[in-house]
PDB file of C-alpha atoms in Angstrom:
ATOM      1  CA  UNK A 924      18.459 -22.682   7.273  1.00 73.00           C
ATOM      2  CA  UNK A 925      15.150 -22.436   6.035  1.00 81.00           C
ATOM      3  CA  UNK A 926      12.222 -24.858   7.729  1.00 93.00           C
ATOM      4  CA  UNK A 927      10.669 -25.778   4.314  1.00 94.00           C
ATOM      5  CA  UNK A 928      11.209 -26.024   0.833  1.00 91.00           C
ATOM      6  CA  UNK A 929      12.840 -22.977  -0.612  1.00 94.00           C
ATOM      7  CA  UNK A 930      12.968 -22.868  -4.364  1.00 96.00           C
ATOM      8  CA  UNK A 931      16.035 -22.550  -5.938  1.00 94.00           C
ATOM      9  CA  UNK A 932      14.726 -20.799  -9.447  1.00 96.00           C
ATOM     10  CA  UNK A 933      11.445 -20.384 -10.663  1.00 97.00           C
ATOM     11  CA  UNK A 934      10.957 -23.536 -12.561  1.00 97.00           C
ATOM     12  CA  UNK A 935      11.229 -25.407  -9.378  1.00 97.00           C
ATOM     13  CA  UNK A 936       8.436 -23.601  -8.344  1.00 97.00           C
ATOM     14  CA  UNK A 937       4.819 -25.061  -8.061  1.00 98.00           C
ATOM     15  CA  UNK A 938       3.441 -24.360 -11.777  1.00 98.00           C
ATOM     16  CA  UNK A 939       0.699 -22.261 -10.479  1.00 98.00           C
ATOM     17  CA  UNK A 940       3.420 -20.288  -8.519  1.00 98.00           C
ATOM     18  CA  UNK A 941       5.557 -19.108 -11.492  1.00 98.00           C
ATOM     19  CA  UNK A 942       3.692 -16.581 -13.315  1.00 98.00           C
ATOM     20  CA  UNK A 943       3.924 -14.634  -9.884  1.00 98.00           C
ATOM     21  CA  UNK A 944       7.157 -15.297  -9.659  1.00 98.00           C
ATOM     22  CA  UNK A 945       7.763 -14.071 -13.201  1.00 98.00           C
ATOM     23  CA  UNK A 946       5.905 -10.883 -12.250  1.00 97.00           C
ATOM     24  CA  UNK A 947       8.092 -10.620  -9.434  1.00 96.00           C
ATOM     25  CA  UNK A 948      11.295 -10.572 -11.334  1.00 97.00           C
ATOM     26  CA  UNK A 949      10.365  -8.655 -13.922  1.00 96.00           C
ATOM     27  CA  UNK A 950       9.100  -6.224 -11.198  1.00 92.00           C
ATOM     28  CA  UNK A 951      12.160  -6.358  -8.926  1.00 91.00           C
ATOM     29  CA  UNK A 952      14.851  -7.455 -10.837  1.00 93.00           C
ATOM     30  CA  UNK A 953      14.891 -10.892  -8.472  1.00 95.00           C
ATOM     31  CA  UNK A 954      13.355 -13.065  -6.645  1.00 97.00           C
ATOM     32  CA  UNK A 955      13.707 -12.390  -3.171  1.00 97.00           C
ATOM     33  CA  UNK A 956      13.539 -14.993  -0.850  1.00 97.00           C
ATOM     34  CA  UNK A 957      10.397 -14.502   0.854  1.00 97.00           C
ATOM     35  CA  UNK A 958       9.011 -14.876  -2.414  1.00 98.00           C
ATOM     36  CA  UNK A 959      10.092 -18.100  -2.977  1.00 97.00           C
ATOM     37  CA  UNK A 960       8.970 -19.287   0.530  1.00 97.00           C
ATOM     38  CA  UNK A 961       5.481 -18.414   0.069  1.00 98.00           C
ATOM     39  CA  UNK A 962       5.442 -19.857  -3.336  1.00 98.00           C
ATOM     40  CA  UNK A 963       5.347 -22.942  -2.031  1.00 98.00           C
ATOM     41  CA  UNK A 964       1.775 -22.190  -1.668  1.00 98.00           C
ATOM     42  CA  UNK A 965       0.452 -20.646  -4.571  1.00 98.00           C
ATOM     43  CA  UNK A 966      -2.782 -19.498  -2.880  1.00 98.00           C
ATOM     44  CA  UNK A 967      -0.628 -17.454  -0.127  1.00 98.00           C
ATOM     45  CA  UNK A 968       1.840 -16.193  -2.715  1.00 98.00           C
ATOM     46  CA  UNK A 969      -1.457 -14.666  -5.028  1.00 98.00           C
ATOM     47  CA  UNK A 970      -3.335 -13.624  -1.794  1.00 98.00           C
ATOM     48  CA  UNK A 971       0.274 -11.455  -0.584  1.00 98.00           C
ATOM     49  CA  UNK A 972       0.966 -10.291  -3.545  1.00 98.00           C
ATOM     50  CA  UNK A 973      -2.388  -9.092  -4.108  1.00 97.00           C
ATOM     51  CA  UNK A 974      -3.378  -7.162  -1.383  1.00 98.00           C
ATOM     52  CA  UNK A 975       0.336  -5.578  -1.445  1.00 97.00           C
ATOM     53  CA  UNK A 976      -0.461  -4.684  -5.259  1.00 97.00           C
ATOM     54  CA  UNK A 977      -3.842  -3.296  -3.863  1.00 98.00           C
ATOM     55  CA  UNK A 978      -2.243  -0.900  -0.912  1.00 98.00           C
ATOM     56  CA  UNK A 979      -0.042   0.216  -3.186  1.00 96.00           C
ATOM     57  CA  UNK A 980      -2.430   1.903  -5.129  1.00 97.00           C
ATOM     58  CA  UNK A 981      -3.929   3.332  -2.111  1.00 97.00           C
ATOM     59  CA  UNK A 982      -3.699   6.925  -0.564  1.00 96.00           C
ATOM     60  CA  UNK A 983      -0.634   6.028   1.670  1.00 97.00           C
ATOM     61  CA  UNK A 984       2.627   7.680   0.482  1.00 96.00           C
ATOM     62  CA  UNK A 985       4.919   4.882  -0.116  1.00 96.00           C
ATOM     63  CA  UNK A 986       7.632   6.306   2.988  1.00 97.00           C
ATOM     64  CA  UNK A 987       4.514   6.116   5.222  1.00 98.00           C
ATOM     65  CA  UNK A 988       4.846   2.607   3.940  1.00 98.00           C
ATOM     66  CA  UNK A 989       7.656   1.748   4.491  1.00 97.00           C
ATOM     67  CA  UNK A 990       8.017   3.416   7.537  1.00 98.00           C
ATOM     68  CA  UNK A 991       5.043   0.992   8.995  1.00 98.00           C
ATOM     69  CA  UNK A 992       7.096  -1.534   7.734  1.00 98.00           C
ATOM     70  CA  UNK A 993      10.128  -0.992   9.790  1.00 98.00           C
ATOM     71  CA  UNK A 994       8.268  -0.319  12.200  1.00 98.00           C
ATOM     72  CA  UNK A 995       5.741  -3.639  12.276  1.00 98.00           C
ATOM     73  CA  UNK A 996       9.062  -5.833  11.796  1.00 98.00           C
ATOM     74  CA  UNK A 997      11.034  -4.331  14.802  1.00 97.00           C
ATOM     75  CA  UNK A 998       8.336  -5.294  17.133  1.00 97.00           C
ATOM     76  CA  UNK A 999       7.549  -9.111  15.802  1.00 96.00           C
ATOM     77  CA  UNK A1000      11.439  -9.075  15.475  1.00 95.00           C
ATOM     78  CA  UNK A1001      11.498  -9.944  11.828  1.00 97.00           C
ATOM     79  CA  UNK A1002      15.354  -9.849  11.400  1.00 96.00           C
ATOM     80  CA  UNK A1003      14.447 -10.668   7.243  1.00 97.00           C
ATOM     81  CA  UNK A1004      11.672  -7.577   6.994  1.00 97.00           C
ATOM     82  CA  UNK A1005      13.994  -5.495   9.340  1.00 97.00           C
ATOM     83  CA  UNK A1006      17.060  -5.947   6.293  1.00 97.00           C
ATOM     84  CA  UNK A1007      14.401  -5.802   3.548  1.00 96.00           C
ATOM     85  CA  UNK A1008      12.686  -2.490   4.352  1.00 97.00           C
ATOM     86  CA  UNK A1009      15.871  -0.790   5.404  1.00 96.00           C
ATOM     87  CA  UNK A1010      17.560  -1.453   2.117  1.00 95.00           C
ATOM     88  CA  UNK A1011      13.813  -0.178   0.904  1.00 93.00           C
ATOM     89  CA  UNK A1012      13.526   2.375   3.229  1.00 92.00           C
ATOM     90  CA  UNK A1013      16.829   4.040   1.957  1.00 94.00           C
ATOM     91  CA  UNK A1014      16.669   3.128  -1.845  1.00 90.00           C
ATOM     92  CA  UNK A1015      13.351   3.560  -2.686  1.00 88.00           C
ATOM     93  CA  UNK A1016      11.548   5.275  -0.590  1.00 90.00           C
ATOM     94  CA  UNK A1017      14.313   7.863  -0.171  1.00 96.00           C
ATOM     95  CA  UNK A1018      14.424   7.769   4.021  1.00 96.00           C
ATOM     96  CA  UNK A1019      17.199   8.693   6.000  1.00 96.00           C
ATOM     97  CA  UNK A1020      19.079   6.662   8.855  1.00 95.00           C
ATOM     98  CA  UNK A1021      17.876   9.204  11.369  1.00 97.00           C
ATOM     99  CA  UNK A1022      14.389   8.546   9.956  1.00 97.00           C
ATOM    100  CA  UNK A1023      14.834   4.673   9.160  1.00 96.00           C
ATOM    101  CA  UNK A1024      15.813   4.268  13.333  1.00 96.00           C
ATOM    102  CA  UNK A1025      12.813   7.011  14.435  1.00 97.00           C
ATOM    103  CA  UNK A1026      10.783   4.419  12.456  1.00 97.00           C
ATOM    104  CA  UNK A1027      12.660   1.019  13.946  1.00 97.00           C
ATOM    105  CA  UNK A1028      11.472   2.884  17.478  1.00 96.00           C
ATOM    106  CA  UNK A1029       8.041   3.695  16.718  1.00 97.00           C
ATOM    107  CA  UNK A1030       7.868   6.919  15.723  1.00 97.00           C
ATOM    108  CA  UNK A1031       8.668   9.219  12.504  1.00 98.00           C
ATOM    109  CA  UNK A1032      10.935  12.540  12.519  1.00 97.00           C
ATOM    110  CA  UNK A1033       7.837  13.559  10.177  1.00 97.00           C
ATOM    111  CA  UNK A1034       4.971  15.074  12.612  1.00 96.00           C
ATOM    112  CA  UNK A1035       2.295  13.559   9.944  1.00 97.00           C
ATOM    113  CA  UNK A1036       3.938  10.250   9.380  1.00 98.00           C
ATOM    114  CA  UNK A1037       4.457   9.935  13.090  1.00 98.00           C
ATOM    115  CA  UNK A1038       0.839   9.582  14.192  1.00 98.00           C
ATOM    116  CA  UNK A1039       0.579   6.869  11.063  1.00 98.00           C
ATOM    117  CA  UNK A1040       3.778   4.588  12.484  1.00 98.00           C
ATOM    118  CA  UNK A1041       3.027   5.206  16.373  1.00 98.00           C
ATOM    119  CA  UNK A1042      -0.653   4.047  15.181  1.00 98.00           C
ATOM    120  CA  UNK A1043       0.915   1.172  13.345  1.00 98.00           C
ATOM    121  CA  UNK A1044       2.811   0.124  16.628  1.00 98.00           C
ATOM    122  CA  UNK A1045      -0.037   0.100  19.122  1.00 98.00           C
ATOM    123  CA  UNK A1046      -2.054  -1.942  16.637  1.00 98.00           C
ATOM    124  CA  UNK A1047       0.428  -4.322  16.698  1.00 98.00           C
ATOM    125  CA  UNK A1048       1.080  -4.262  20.803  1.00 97.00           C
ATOM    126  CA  UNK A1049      -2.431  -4.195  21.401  1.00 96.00           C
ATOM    127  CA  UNK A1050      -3.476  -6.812  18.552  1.00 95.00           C
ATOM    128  CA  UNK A1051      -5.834  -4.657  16.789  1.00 94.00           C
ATOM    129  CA  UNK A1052      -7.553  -3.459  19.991  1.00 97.00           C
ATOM    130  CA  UNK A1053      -7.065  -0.054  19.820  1.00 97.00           C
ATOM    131  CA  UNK A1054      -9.201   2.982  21.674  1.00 97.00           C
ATOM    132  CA  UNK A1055     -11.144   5.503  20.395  1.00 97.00           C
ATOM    133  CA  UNK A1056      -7.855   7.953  21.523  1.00 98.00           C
ATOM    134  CA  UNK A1057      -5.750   5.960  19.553  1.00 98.00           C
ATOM    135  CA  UNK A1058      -7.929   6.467  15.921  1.00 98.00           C
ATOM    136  CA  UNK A1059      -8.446  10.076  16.834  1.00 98.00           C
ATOM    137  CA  UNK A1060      -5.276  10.540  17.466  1.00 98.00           C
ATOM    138  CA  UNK A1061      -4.165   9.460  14.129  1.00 98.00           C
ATOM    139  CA  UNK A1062      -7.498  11.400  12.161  1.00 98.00           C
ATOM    140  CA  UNK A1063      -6.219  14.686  14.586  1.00 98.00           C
ATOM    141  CA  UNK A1064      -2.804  14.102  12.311  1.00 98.00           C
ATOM    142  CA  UNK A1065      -4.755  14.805   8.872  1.00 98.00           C
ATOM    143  CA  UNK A1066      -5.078  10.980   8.127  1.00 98.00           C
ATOM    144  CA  UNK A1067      -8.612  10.170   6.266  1.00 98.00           C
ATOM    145  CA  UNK A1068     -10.759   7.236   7.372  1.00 98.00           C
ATOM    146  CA  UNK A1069      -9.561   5.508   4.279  1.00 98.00           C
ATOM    147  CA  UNK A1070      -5.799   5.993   4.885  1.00 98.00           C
ATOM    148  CA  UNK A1071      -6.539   4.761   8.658  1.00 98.00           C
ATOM    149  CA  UNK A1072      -8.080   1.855   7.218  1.00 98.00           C
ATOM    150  CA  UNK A1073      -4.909   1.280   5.024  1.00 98.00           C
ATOM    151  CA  UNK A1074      -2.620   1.259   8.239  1.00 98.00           C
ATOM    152  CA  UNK A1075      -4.183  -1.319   9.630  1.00 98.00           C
ATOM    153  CA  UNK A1076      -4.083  -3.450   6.236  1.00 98.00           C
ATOM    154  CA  UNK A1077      -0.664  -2.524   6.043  1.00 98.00           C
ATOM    155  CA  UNK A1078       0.177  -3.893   9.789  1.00 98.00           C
ATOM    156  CA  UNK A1079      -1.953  -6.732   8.766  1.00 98.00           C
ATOM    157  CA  UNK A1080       0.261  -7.255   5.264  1.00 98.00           C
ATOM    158  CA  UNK A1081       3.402  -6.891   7.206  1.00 98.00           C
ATOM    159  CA  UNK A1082       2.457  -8.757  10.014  1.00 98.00           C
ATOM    160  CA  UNK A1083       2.088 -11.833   7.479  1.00 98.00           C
ATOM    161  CA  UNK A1084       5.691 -11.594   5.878  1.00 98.00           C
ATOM    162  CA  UNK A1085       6.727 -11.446   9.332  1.00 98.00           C
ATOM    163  CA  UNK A1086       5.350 -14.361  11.182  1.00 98.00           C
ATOM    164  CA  UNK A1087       6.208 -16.109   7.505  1.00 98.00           C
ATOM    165  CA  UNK A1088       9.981 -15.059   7.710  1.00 97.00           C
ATOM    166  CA  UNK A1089      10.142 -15.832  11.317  1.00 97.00           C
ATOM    167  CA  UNK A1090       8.223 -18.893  11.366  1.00 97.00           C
ATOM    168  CA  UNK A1091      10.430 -20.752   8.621  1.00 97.00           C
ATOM    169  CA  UNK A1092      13.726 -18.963   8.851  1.00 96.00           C
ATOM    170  CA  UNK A1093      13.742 -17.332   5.572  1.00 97.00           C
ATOM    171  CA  UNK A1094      17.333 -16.626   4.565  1.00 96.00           C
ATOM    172  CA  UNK A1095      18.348 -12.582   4.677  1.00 96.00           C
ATOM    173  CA  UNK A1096      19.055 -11.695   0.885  1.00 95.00           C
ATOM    174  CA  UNK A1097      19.019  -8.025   1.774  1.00 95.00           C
ATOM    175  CA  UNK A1098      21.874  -6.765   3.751  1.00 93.00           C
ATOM    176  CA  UNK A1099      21.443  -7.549   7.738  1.00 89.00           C
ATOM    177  CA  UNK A1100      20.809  -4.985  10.266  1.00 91.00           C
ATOM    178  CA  UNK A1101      20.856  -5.682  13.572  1.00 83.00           C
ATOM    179  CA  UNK A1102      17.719  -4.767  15.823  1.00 72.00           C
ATOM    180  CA  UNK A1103      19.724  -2.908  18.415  1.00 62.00           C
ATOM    181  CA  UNK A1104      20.916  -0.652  15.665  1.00 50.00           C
ATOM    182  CA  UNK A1105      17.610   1.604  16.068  1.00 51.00           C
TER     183      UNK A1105
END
């Protein structure tokens, strides 16, 4: 059960929330849940949606995305970003279940992508303090400055659905997964 107000359809949105919500379901096909949680603040719904819209035009490949996804949510133990990005991890982005649980551990079967999620998982364990080691290790793996930048935005992004799901017990509308499946 969900902490605060989760809207049941779009019109009982806040107004200002609904042409994002429109957007969404156009986009989507639905209106996930999380969605609807953060539209209860139309500023937070606007500023998520907008800096995902922005790193998805970015130089990450969308896997490498996803794969920080999984990734990010198995160490804050979001159970609602763990069932979301597998089901996107799979249909969308095309990954494996080898890869999907390399990812859920912190790490890629991908040599490339590996550096980019093991990155991804000490910025989250150490809370953005990461060494010198760390950012060479990931430019040593053929990431540019600009794609390094973009994993930490995308830890960042994640990090937010996360603590959002987890704080107000956002309902799973993906299918569960269980965090000692990886």
């Amino acid at each position: 059960m969900t902490r605060i107000a989760l809207p049941d359809t779009i019109d009982d949105a806040p107004i200002a929330a609904r042409p994002a919500l429109e957007a969404v379901k156009a986009s989507l096909g639905s209106v996930p849940n999380l969605f609807r949680l953060t539209s209860n603040s139309p500023a937070a719904l606007q500023g998520y949606l907008g800096l995902s819209g922005a790193l998805a035009k970015g130089d990450l490949p969308a896997a490498t995305r996803e794969r920080i996804a999984l990734a990010v949510a198995e160490r804050n133990g979001c159970d609602y970003c763990l069932a979301a990005h597998s089901y996107l991890g799979k249909a969308v982005a095309k990954l494996d279940d080898a890869e999907i649980a390399a990812n859920r551990r912190g790490g890629s079967t991908d040599p490339k992508a590996d550096a980019a999620v093991r990155f991804a998982v000490r910025l989250v364990e150490a809370r953005g303090t990461v060494s010198e080691a760390d950012v060479e290790a990931v430019r040593m793996a053929g990431y540019s400055d600009a794609q390094i930048v973009e994993i930490v935005a995308h830890v960042a992004l994640n990090t937010l659905t996360n603590y959002l799901n987890e704080a107000f017990g956002t309902p799973i509308d993906f299918p569960a997964v269980s965090r000692s499946a990886a």
